[in-house]
CSV table of C-alpha atoms in Angstrom, one decimal:
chain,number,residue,atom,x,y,z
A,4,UNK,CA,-31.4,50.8,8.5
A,5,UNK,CA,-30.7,48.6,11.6
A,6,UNK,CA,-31.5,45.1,9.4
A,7,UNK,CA,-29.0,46.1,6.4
A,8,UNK,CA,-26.1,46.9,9.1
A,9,UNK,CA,-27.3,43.6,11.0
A,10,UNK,CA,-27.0,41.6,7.7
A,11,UNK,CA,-23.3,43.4,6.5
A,12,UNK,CA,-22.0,42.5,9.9
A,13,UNK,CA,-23.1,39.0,9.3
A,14,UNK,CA,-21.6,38.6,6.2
A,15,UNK,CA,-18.3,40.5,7.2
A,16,UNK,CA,-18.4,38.2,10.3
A,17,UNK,CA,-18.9,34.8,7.7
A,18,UNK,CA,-16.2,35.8,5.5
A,19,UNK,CA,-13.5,36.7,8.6
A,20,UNK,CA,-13.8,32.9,10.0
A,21,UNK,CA,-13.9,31.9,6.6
A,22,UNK,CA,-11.2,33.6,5.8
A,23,UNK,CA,-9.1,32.0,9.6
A,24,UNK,CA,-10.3,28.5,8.3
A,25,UNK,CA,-8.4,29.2,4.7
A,26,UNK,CA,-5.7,30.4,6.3
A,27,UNK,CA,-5.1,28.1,9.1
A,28,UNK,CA,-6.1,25.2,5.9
A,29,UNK,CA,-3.0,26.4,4.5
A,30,UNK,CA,-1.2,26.8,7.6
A,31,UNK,CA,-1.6,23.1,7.6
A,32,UNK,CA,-1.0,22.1,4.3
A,33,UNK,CA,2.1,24.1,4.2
A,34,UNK,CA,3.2,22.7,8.0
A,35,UNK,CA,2.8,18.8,6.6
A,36,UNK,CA,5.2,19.8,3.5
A,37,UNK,CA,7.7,21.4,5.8
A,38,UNK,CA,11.1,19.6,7.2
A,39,UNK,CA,10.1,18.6,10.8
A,40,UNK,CA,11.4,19.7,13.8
A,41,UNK,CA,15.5,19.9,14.3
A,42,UNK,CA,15.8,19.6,10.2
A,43,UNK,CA,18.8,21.4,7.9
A,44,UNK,CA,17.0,22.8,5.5
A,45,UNK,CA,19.9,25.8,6.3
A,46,UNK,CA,22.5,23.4,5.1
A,47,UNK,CA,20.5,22.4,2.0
A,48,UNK,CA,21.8,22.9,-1.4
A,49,UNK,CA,19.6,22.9,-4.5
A,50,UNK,CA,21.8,21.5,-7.2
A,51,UNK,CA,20.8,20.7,-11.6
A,52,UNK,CA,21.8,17.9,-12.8
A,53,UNK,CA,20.2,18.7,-16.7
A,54,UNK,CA,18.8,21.3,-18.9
A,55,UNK,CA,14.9,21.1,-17.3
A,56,UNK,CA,13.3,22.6,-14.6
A,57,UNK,CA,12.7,19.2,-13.2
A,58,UNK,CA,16.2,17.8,-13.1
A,59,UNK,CA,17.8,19.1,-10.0
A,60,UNK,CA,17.9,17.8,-6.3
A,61,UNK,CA,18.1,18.5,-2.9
A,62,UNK,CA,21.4,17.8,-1.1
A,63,UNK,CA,22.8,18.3,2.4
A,64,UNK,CA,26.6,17.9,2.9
A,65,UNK,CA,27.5,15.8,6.2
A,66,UNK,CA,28.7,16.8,9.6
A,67,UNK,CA,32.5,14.6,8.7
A,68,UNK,CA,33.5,14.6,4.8
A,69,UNK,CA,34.1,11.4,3.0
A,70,UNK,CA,30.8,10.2,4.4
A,71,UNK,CA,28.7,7.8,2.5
A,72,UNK,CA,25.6,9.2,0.6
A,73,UNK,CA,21.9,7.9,0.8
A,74,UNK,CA,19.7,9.4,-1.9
A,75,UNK,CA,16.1,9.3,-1.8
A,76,UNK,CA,13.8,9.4,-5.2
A,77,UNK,CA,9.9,10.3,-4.4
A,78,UNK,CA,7.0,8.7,-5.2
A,79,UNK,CA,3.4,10.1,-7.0
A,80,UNK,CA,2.3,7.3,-9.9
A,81,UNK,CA,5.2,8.3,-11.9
A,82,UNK,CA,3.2,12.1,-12.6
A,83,UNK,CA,3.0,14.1,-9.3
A,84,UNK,CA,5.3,14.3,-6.2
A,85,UNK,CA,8.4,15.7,-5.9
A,86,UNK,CA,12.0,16.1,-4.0
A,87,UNK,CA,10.0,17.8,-0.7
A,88,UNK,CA,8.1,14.7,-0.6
A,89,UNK,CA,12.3,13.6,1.8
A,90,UNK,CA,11.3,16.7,3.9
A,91,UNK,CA,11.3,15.9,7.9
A,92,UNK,CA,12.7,12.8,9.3
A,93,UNK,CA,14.7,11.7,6.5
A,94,UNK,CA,17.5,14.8,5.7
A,95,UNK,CA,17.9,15.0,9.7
A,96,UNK,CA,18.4,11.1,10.2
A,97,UNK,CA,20.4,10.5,8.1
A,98,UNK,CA,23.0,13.5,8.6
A,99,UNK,CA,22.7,12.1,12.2
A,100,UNK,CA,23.7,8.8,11.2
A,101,UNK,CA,27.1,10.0,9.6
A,102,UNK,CA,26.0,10.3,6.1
A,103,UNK,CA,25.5,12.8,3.5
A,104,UNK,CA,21.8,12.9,1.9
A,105,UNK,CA,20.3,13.8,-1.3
A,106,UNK,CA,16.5,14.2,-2.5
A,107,UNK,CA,15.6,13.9,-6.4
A,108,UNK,CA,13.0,15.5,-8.7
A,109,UNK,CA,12.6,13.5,-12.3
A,110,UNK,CA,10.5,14.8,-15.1
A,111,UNK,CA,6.6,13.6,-14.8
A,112,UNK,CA,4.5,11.7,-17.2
A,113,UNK,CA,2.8,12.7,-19.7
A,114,UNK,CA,5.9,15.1,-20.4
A,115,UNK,CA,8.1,12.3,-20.6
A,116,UNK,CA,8.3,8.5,-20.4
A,117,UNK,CA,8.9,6.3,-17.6
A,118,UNK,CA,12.1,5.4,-19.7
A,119,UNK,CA,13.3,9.1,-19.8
A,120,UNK,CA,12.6,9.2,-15.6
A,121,UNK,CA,14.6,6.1,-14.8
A,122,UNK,CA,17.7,8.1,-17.4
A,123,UNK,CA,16.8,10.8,-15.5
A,124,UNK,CA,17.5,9.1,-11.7
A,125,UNK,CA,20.9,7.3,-13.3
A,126,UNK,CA,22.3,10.6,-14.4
A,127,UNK,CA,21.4,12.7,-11.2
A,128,UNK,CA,23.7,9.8,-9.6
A,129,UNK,CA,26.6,10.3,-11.8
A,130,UNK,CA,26.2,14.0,-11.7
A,131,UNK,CA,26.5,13.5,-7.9
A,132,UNK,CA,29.4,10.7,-8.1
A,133,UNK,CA,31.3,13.0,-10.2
A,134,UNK,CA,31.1,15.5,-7.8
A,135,UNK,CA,32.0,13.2,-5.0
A,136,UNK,CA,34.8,15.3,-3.9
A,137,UNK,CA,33.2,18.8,-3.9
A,138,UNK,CA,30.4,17.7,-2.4
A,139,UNK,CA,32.4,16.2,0.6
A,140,UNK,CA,31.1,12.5,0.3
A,141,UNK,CA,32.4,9.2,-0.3
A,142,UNK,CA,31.5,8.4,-4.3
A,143,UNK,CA,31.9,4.8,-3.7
A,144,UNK,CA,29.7,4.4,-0.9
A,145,UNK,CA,26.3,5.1,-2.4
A,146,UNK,CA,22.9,3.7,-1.9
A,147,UNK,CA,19.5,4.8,-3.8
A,148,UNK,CA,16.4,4.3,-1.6
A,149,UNK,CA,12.7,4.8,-3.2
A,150,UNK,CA,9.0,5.1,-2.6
A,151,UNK,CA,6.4,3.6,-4.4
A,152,UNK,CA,6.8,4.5,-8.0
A,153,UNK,CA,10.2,5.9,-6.6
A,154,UNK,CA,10.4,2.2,-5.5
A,155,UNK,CA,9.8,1.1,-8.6
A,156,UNK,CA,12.6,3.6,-10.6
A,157,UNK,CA,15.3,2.6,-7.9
A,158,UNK,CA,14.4,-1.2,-8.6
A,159,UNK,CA,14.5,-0.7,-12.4
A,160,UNK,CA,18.0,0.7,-12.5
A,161,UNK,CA,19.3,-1.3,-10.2
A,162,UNK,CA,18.1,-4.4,-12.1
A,163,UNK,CA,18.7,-2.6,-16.1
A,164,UNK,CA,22.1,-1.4,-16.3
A,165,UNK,CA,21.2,0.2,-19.8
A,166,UNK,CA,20.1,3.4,-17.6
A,167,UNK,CA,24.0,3.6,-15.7
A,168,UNK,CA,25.5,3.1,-18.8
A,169,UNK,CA,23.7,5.2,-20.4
A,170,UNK,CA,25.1,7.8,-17.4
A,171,UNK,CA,28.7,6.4,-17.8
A,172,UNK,CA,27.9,5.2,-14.6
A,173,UNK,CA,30.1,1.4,-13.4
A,174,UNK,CA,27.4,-1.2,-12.9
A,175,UNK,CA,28.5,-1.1,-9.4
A,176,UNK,CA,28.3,2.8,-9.0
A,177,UNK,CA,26.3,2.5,-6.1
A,178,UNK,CA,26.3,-0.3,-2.8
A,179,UNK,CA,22.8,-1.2,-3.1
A,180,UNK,CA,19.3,-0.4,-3.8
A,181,UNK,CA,16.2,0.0,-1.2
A,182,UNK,CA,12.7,0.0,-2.4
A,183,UNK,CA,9.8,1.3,-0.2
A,184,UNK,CA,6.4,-0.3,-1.0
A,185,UNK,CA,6.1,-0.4,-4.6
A,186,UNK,CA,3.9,-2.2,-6.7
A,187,UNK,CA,5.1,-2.7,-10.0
A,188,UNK,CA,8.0,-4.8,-10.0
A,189,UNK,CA,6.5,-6.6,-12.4
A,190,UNK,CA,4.3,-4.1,-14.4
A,191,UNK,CA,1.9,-6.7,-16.3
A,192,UNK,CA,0.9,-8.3,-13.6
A,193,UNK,CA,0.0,-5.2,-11.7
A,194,UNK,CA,-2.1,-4.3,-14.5
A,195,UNK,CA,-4.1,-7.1,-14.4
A,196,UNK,CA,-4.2,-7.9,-11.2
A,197,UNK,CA,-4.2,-4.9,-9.9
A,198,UNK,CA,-7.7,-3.9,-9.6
A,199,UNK,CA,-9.6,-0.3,-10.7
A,200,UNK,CA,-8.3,1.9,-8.4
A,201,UNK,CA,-4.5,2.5,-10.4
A,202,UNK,CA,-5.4,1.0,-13.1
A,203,UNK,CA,-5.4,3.9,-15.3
A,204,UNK,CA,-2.6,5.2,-13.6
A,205,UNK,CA,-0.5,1.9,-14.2
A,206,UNK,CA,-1.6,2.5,-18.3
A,207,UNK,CA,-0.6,6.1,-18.8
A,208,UNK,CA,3.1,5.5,-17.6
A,209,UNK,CA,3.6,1.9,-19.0
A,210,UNK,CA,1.4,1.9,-22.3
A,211,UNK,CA,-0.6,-1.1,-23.7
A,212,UNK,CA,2.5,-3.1,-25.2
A,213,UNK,CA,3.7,-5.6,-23.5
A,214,UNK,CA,7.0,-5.8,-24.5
A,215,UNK,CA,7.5,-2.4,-23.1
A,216,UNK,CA,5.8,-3.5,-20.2
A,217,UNK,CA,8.0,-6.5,-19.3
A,218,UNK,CA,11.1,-4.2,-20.3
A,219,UNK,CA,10.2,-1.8,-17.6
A,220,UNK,CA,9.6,-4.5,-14.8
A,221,UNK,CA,12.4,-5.1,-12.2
A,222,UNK,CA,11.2,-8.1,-11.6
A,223,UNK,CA,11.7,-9.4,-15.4
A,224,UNK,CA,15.2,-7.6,-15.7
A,225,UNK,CA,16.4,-9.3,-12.4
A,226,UNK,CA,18.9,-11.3,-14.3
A,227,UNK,CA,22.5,-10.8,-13.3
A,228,UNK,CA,24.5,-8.2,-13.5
A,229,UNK,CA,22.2,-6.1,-10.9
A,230,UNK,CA,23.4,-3.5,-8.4
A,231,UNK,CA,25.1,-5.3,-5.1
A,232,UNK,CA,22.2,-6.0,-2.7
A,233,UNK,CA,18.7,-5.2,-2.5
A,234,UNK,CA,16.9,-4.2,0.4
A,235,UNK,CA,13.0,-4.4,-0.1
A,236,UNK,CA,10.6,-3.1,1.8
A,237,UNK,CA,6.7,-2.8,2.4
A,238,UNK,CA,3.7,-2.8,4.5
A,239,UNK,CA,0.5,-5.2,4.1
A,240,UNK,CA,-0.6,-4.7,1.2
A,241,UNK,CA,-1.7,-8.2,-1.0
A,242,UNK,CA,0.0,-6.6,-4.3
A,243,UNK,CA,3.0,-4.8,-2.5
A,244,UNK,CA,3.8,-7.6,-0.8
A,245,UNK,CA,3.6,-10.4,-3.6
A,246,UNK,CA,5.2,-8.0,-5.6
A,247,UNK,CA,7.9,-7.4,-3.5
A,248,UNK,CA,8.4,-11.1,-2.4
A,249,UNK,CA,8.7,-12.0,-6.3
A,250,UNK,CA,11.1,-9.1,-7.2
A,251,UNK,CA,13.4,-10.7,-3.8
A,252,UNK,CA,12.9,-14.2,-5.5
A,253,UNK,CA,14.7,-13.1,-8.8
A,254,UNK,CA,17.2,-11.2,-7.9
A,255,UNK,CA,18.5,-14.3,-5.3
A,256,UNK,CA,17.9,-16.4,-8.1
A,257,UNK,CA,20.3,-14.1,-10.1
A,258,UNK,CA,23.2,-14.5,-6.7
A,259,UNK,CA,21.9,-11.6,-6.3
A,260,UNK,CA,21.8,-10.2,-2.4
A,261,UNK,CA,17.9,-9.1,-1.4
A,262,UNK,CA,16.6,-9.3,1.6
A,263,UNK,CA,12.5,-9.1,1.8
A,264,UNK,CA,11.0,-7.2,4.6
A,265,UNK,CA,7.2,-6.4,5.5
A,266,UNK,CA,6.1,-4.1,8.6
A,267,UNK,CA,2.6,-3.0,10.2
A,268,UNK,CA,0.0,-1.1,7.8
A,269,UNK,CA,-2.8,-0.9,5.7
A,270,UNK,CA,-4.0,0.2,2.5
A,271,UNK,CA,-3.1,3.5,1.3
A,272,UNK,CA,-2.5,4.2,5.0
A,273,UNK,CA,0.8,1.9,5.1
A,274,UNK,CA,2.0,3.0,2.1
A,275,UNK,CA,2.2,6.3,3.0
A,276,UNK,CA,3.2,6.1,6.2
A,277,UNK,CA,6.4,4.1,5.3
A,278,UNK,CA,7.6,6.8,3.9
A,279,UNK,CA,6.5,9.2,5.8
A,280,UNK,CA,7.8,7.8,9.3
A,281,UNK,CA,11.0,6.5,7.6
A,282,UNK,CA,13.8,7.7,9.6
A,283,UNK,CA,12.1,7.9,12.7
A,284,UNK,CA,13.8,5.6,15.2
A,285,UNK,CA,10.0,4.8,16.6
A,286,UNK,CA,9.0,3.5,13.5
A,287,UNK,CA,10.2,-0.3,12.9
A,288,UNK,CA,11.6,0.0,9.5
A,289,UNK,CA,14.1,3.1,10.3
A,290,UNK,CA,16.8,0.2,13.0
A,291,UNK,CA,16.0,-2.6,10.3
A,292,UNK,CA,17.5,0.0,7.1
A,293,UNK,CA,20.2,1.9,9.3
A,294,UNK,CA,21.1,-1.7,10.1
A,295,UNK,CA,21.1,-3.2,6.5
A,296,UNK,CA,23.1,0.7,5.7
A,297,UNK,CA,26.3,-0.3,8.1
A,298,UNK,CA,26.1,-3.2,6.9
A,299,UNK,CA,26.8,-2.2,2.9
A,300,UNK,CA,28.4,1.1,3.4
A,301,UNK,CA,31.5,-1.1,5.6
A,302,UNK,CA,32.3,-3.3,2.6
């Protein structure tokens, strides 16, 4: 009798701390996905901009109205990821630097095309612009800022104006565009030079057909008009970087404004971490884009 109550208190013993390592897993989990410390998720307002589940956005109003608004599109290989992925530094930031702030969702591949996702980020803008007033920002003091496949979305409508017009939106609806470490500005190229390890990821969101492919590359749309000014960003990686150095090269050989600017990190590392860190005033890219933001939003 003693051996079966020694062996149920063992298991009952197992399955408690297995039970405290789930929980404090998702304690975790759930603590990296929140806002960090001092955010406004209070003052947030979910808002649709379209019929689906995935078109609406995060905004939060700023402290003076008539403010300038930054809004941020996520990252996640054009099928994952979504608006909480602006959650901590970036919301509080930027309200502290005067301006209003936004965070997108966009419908995923395979449900939709890269095509529909770039309509999807041009009309969330005009739905916002329109709304300018209500809202209590400025709607002619705009700038989009991306990561990664974000990146390559804000590049893409910054660079094919199809996708505002498409929105009603003036080819100059917003003051500039800032991508964060992407690595398809020029979408052939990526895909074969890319190497195994997105390979796949880079085919299921720009097909096989080349034409497609070059039509959905910033770099090869980068002939004037484009948005304003271009602020591009990314950390060492060898495709980020030449990437992001060729899409610079073609838009300033367009008159267009683009600054190129690379900052500490590695590998999958970097990439995240430039987003992740972006907005805190440690990290070096936060002074260089709050700088670059004065700069367009006083025009």
């Amino acid at each position: 009798m003693i051996r079966p109550l020694l062996f149920l208190l063992a298991v009952l013993s197992v399955t408690q701390a297995s039970a405290q390592i789930g929980s404090r897993l998702r304690d975790l989990i759930a603590n990296r996905r929140q806002p960090g410390a001092g955010s406004t998720q209070a003052g947030r307002e979910e808002l649709s901009y379209g019929s689906d589940s995935m078109q609406n956005l995060d905004y939060w109003r700023p402290a003076t109205p008539g403010s300038p608004l930054v809004i941020y599109v996520h990252g996640g290989g054009w099928k994952r990821g979504d608006k909480g992925l602006a959650a901590g530094e970036k919301s509080v930031h930027y309200l502290e630097q005067g301006y209003a702030f936004a965070s997108l969702n966009y419908r995923l591949v395979p449900s939709c095309k890269v095509e529909d996702q770039a309509s999807d980020v041009a009309h969330a803008v005009a739905f916002l612009i329109r709304r300018a007033e209500q809202l209590g920002f400025d709607g002619k003091r705009v700038v989009l800022l991306g990561h990664s496949a974000g990146a390559h979305l804000v590049a893409l409508v910054g660079t094919d104006l199809s996708y505002f017009k498409q929105a009603e939106l003036d080819p100059k609806a917003v003051r500039g565009i800032i991508p964060l470490d992407g690595a398809a500005y020029d979408v052939p190229k990526q895909i074969a030079e890319g190497g195994e390890f997105m390979h796949s990821t880079y085919l299921e969101a720009f097909g096989t057909d080349p034409v497609r492919q070059n039509k959905l590359s910033p770099t090869k749309q980068a002939a004037a008009p484009n948005a304003p000014a271009f602020l591009i960003l990314h950390v060492q990686r060898v495709d980020g970087t030449a990437q992001s150095i060729a899409l610079g090269e073609a838009l300033r050989k367009a008159d267009t404004p683009a600054e190129v600017k690379g900052f500490p990190g590695q590998g999958l590392q970097g990439h995240a971490e430039i987003n992740r860190r972006m907005g805190d005033p440690a990290y070096p890219a936060t002074p260089v884009v709050d700088a670059w933001l004065k700069k367009v939003f006083a025009k």
